[in-house]
């Protein structure tokens, strides 16, 4: 195992080194939170695939293949379908908004009042996603080093918190790109063919396993439908996913790069299911399906290759964990803390006018630099704080599946309708959005309490209740202010100033957009607290 240990240690050291290098590039808030919005198609598609394919997609995907056969691919497959839908239908418009969070988008669309409660819901979701990803370190480090669960979580979590805090999205982008390459080599190019060969090939696998292992819907049609509702729709509205869309250099990169990442997810889903099916042939009596990945890696792979594949599993967990962590910190700082500071500032007398009147030449530019520095420092502090909270919660929490299901159910049940409604239906109002979030979220939570967290019904009825509340309250209330909608359409068209270059009404429209922007929450338009 010495060679395998060396591979893992070098990999972890490389992650920290990239975090340090990324720190040198994170000079502004845009650099720190969205990598300067300048990723090209290769970097964008690689990092997007890395964040959506985490430990659940790798270890859990192989486990589902062990339990259900090829139909075990459906969970990861629906993740890929959701990413494809986001990339083809929505990513270009999302990228043109030039915001930092989903709640800022809701503020822009509904006039500055719908993002408050959504920020809390999104923060809880990203926090739970980061926690569940961090818990997975315990499994991997136990396989690698026989390490204690708590120590494993602290070690893995500390590395992710360190490189995420140092360089923000630039560090995460660089590490995710390496993780994407490692996962591709380790899982698709090495483990997949070796596992199939060890199991005797597809013909031998089919001869030794029941026919249900090769049926497209062997896992159950209702289960597939639930996966679509939770994971496909979850891909459309998650802060961790949107924040990656914001890193794209332009509309075309967001669309084509995301489509490539979604297609990669489909191939990864099938690979995990095939590996799990092969493991069922080789080890038919494992105590838990989730043990299939570690078992086949330890027993079927040669020295060195085994270390690389385990590094691939570690890559999967770290990419999702770091993406969820920066998303959680961004929401906490920009959507929650910034609003608290804004309310407090409005209650205090302002000395801004006096300062503006006496400003010296060059003061404004120096002030902008200072603001950017403070915002980077503030976001860095929030990543550190959220990272420490994630590690503590991960140590205390045991039931990972229930925590993740709770997070996705509340996210989709509460936020899917107002977000997609805002993008697709101009009659939707702020009151309708708030009612949708509250009714959908409470319905999901109430049914999970009464029927169980893992029941299918909470997400079904939660979405229905959310949709009914959104439509009914929107139709019963005054339409959204036309000036707010005009500013919203301008942002969707990629015109932050509210007018096209050749528009003779451009100056007036620009003034309208600025007026609307001043009404909105401070972070909703400029992205600054």
Short mmCIF file of N, CA and C in Angstrom, two decimals, residues 148-228:
data_model
loop_
_atom_site.label_atom_id
_atom_site.label_comp_id
_atom_site.label_asym_id
_atom_site.label_seq_id
_atom_site.Cartn_x
_atom_site.Cartn_y
_atom_site.Cartn_z
N UNK A 148 -9.83 6.79 12.07
CA UNK A 148 -11.03 7.05 12.85
C UNK A 148 -11.97 7.99 12.09
N UNK A 149 -13.30 7.81 12.26
CA UNK A 149 -14.29 8.58 11.53
C UNK A 149 -14.14 10.08 11.76
N UNK A 150 -14.04 10.48 13.00
CA UNK A 150 -13.93 11.90 13.32
C UNK A 150 -12.66 12.51 12.73
N UNK A 151 -11.54 11.80 12.88
CA UNK A 151 -10.28 12.30 12.34
C UNK A 151 -10.34 12.39 10.82
N UNK A 152 -11.00 11.43 10.19
CA UNK A 152 -11.15 11.45 8.72
C UNK A 152 -11.91 12.69 8.27
N UNK A 153 -13.01 12.99 8.94
CA UNK A 153 -13.81 14.16 8.58
C UNK A 153 -13.01 15.44 8.78
N UNK A 154 -12.27 15.52 9.88
CA UNK A 154 -11.48 16.72 10.15
C UNK A 154 -10.38 16.90 9.09
N UNK A 155 -9.70 15.80 8.75
CA UNK A 155 -8.62 15.89 7.76
C UNK A 155 -9.14 16.28 6.39
N UNK A 156 -10.14 15.55 5.89
CA UNK A 156 -10.68 15.87 4.57
C UNK A 156 -11.31 17.24 4.53
N UNK A 157 -12.10 17.57 5.56
CA UNK A 157 -12.75 18.87 5.60
C UNK A 157 -11.75 20.00 5.69
N UNK A 158 -10.68 19.83 6.46
CA UNK A 158 -9.68 20.89 6.62
C UNK A 158 -8.99 21.20 5.29
N UNK A 159 -8.70 20.17 4.50
CA UNK A 159 -8.04 20.40 3.21
C UNK A 159 -8.95 21.20 2.28
N UNK A 160 -10.22 20.81 2.20
CA UNK A 160 -11.17 21.53 1.34
C UNK A 160 -11.37 22.96 1.83
N UNK A 161 -11.54 23.15 3.12
CA UNK A 161 -11.72 24.50 3.67
C UNK A 161 -10.48 25.35 3.40
N UNK A 162 -9.31 24.75 3.49
CA UNK A 162 -8.06 25.50 3.29
C UNK A 162 -7.95 26.04 1.87
N UNK A 163 -8.09 25.16 0.86
CA UNK A 163 -7.89 25.68 -0.50
C UNK A 163 -9.08 26.52 -0.96
N UNK A 164 -10.28 26.27 -0.43
CA UNK A 164 -11.43 27.10 -0.79
C UNK A 164 -11.30 28.49 -0.18
N UNK A 165 -10.83 28.57 1.06
CA UNK A 165 -10.67 29.86 1.73
C UNK A 165 -9.56 30.68 1.08
N UNK A 166 -8.50 30.03 0.67
CA UNK A 166 -7.36 30.76 0.10
C UNK A 166 -7.74 31.45 -1.21
N UNK A 167 -8.25 30.72 -2.15
CA UNK A 167 -8.44 31.27 -3.49
C UNK A 167 -9.87 31.34 -3.98
N UNK A 168 -10.84 30.92 -3.17
CA UNK A 168 -12.22 31.00 -3.61
C UNK A 168 -12.47 30.17 -4.85
N UNK A 169 -13.29 30.72 -5.76
CA UNK A 169 -13.68 29.97 -6.95
C UNK A 169 -12.50 29.66 -7.88
N UNK A 170 -11.46 30.53 -7.88
CA UNK A 170 -10.31 30.21 -8.72
C UNK A 170 -9.61 28.94 -8.22
N UNK A 171 -9.41 28.83 -6.93
CA UNK A 171 -8.80 27.62 -6.39
C UNK A 171 -9.68 26.40 -6.64
N UNK A 172 -10.98 26.57 -6.42
CA UNK A 172 -11.91 25.45 -6.61
C UNK A 172 -11.95 25.04 -8.07
N UNK A 173 -11.90 26.01 -8.98
CA UNK A 173 -11.91 25.69 -10.41
C UNK A 173 -10.67 24.89 -10.79
N UNK A 174 -9.51 25.33 -10.33
CA UNK A 174 -8.27 24.62 -10.66
C UNK A 174 -8.26 23.21 -10.09
N UNK A 175 -8.67 23.08 -8.83
CA UNK A 175 -8.68 21.75 -8.22
C UNK A 175 -9.75 20.87 -8.85
N UNK A 176 -10.90 21.45 -9.19
CA UNK A 176 -11.96 20.66 -9.83
C UNK A 176 -11.53 20.14 -11.20
N UNK A 177 -10.74 20.94 -11.92
CA UNK A 177 -10.28 20.48 -13.24
C UNK A 177 -9.36 19.27 -13.08
N UNK A 178 -8.47 19.33 -12.08
CA UNK A 178 -7.62 18.17 -11.81
C UNK A 178 -8.47 16.99 -11.37
N UNK A 179 -9.46 17.24 -10.53
CA UNK A 179 -10.33 16.18 -10.05
C UNK A 179 -11.12 15.55 -11.19
N UNK A 180 -11.54 16.35 -12.15
CA UNK A 180 -12.25 15.83 -13.32
C UNK A 180 -11.36 14.87 -14.11
N UNK A 181 -10.11 15.26 -14.31
CA UNK A 181 -9.17 14.40 -15.05
C UNK A 181 -8.91 13.10 -14.27
N UNK A 182 -8.72 13.23 -12.96
CA UNK A 182 -8.45 12.04 -12.14
C UNK A 182 -9.64 11.10 -12.14
N UNK A 183 -10.87 11.65 -12.04
CA UNK A 183 -12.06 10.81 -12.06
C UNK A 183 -12.22 10.11 -13.41
N UNK A 184 -11.95 10.83 -14.47
CA UNK A 184 -12.10 10.24 -15.80
C UNK A 184 -11.14 9.07 -15.98
N UNK A 185 -9.87 9.28 -15.61
CA UNK A 185 -8.88 8.20 -15.74
C UNK A 185 -9.19 7.06 -14.77
N UNK A 186 -9.44 7.42 -13.51
CA UNK A 186 -9.61 6.40 -12.48
C UNK A 186 -10.84 5.55 -12.64
N UNK A 187 -11.98 6.17 -12.93
CA UNK A 187 -13.25 5.44 -12.98
C UNK A 187 -13.57 4.94 -14.39
N UNK A 188 -13.53 5.82 -15.38
CA UNK A 188 -13.95 5.43 -16.72
C UNK A 188 -12.90 4.61 -17.47
N UNK A 189 -11.64 5.01 -17.37
CA UNK A 189 -10.60 4.37 -18.18
C UNK A 189 -9.92 3.19 -17.49
N UNK A 190 -9.96 3.14 -16.16
CA UNK A 190 -9.27 2.05 -15.45
C UNK A 190 -10.24 1.10 -14.75
N UNK A 191 -11.02 1.62 -13.80
CA UNK A 191 -11.87 0.73 -13.00
C UNK A 191 -12.94 0.05 -13.84
N UNK A 192 -13.58 0.76 -14.75
CA UNK A 192 -14.65 0.18 -15.55
C UNK A 192 -14.20 -1.03 -16.36
N UNK A 193 -13.19 -0.93 -17.23
CA UNK A 193 -12.79 -2.12 -18.00
C UNK A 193 -12.22 -3.23 -17.13
N UNK A 194 -11.46 -2.88 -16.08
CA UNK A 194 -10.87 -3.91 -15.22
C UNK A 194 -11.97 -4.68 -14.49
N UNK A 195 -12.99 -3.98 -14.01
CA UNK A 195 -14.09 -4.64 -13.30
C UNK A 195 -14.84 -5.60 -14.21
N UNK A 196 -15.11 -5.17 -15.43
CA UNK A 196 -15.84 -6.04 -16.38
C UNK A 196 -15.01 -7.27 -16.73
N UNK A 197 -13.72 -7.08 -16.94
CA UNK A 197 -12.84 -8.21 -17.27
C UNK A 197 -12.77 -9.18 -16.09
N UNK A 198 -12.61 -8.64 -14.86
CA UNK A 198 -12.55 -9.51 -13.68
C UNK A 198 -13.83 -10.33 -13.50
N UNK A 199 -14.97 -9.75 -13.89
CA UNK A 199 -16.25 -10.45 -13.75
C UNK A 199 -16.51 -11.43 -14.89
N UNK A 200 -15.60 -11.51 -15.85
CA UNK A 200 -15.74 -12.47 -16.95
C UNK A 200 -16.38 -11.93 -18.20
N UNK A 201 -16.61 -10.62 -18.26
CA UNK A 201 -17.24 -10.02 -19.43
C UNK A 201 -18.76 -9.94 -19.26
N UNK A 202 -19.39 -9.24 -20.18
CA UNK A 202 -20.84 -9.02 -20.07
C UNK A 202 -21.63 -10.31 -20.18
N UNK A 203 -21.19 -11.23 -21.00
CA UNK A 203 -21.91 -12.50 -21.16
C UNK A 203 -21.94 -13.28 -19.85
N UNK A 204 -20.79 -13.33 -19.17
CA UNK A 204 -20.74 -14.05 -17.88
C UNK A 204 -21.55 -13.33 -16.83
N UNK A 205 -21.53 -12.00 -16.83
CA UNK A 205 -22.32 -11.24 -15.87
C UNK A 205 -23.81 -11.51 -16.06
N UNK A 206 -24.25 -11.55 -17.31
CA UNK A 206 -25.67 -11.79 -17.58
C UNK A 206 -26.07 -13.20 -17.22
N UNK A 207 -25.16 -14.14 -17.37
CA UNK A 207 -25.47 -15.53 -17.06
C UNK A 207 -25.58 -15.77 -15.55
N UNK A 208 -24.88 -14.99 -14.75
CA UNK A 208 -24.84 -15.23 -13.30
C UNK A 208 -25.83 -14.40 -12.50
N UNK A 209 -26.42 -13.39 -13.11
CA UNK A 209 -27.32 -12.50 -12.37
C UNK A 209 -28.75 -12.60 -12.90
N UNK A 210 -29.75 -12.28 -12.06
CA UNK A 210 -31.15 -12.30 -12.51
C UNK A 210 -31.39 -11.32 -13.66
N UNK A 211 -32.44 -11.57 -14.42
CA UNK A 211 -32.75 -10.71 -15.57
C UNK A 211 -33.05 -9.28 -15.15
N UNK A 212 -33.56 -9.11 -13.91
CA UNK A 212 -33.89 -7.76 -13.45
C UNK A 212 -32.66 -6.85 -13.41
N UNK A 213 -31.49 -7.42 -13.30
CA UNK A 213 -30.26 -6.62 -13.26
C UNK A 213 -29.96 -5.95 -14.59
N UNK A 214 -30.64 -6.39 -15.64
CA UNK A 214 -30.38 -5.82 -16.96
C UNK A 214 -31.64 -5.18 -17.55
N UNK A 215 -32.68 -5.03 -16.72
CA UNK A 215 -33.91 -4.38 -17.15
C UNK A 215 -33.78 -2.87 -16.98
N UNK A 216 -34.24 -2.06 -17.96
CA UNK A 216 -34.09 -0.61 -17.87
C UNK A 216 -34.75 0.01 -16.65
N UNK A 217 -35.88 -0.55 -16.20
CA UNK A 217 -36.60 0.00 -15.06
C UNK A 217 -36.60 -0.98 -13.89
N UNK A 218 -35.54 -1.74 -13.75
CA UNK A 218 -35.46 -2.69 -12.65
C UNK A 218 -35.52 -2.04 -11.28
N UNK A 219 -35.09 -0.80 -11.19
CA UNK A 219 -35.09 -0.08 -9.92
C UNK A 219 -36.49 0.39 -9.53
N UNK A 220 -37.41 0.39 -10.50
CA UNK A 220 -38.79 0.81 -10.25
C UNK A 220 -39.13 2.13 -10.91
N UNK A 221 -40.26 2.16 -11.61
CA UNK A 221 -40.67 3.38 -12.31
C UNK A 221 -40.91 4.55 -11.37
N UNK A 222 -41.52 4.30 -10.21
CA UNK A 222 -41.78 5.38 -9.26
C UNK A 222 -40.47 5.97 -8.73
N UNK A 223 -39.49 5.12 -8.50
CA UNK A 223 -38.19 5.60 -8.03
C UNK A 223 -37.54 6.51 -9.08
N UNK A 224 -37.62 6.11 -10.34
CA UNK A 224 -37.06 6.93 -11.42
C UNK A 224 -37.76 8.28 -11.47
N UNK A 225 -39.09 8.27 -11.34
CA UNK A 225 -39.86 9.52 -11.37
C UNK A 225 -39.45 10.43 -10.22
N UNK A 226 -39.26 9.86 -9.04
CA UNK A 226 -38.84 10.65 -7.89
C UNK A 226 -37.44 11.22 -8.11
N UNK A 227 -36.54 10.42 -8.69
CA UNK A 227 -35.20 10.92 -9.01
C UNK A 227 -35.27 12.14 -9.93
N UNK A 228 -36.17 12.08 -10.92
CA UNK A 228 -36.32 13.20 -11.86
C UNK A 228 -36.76 14.45 -11.11
#
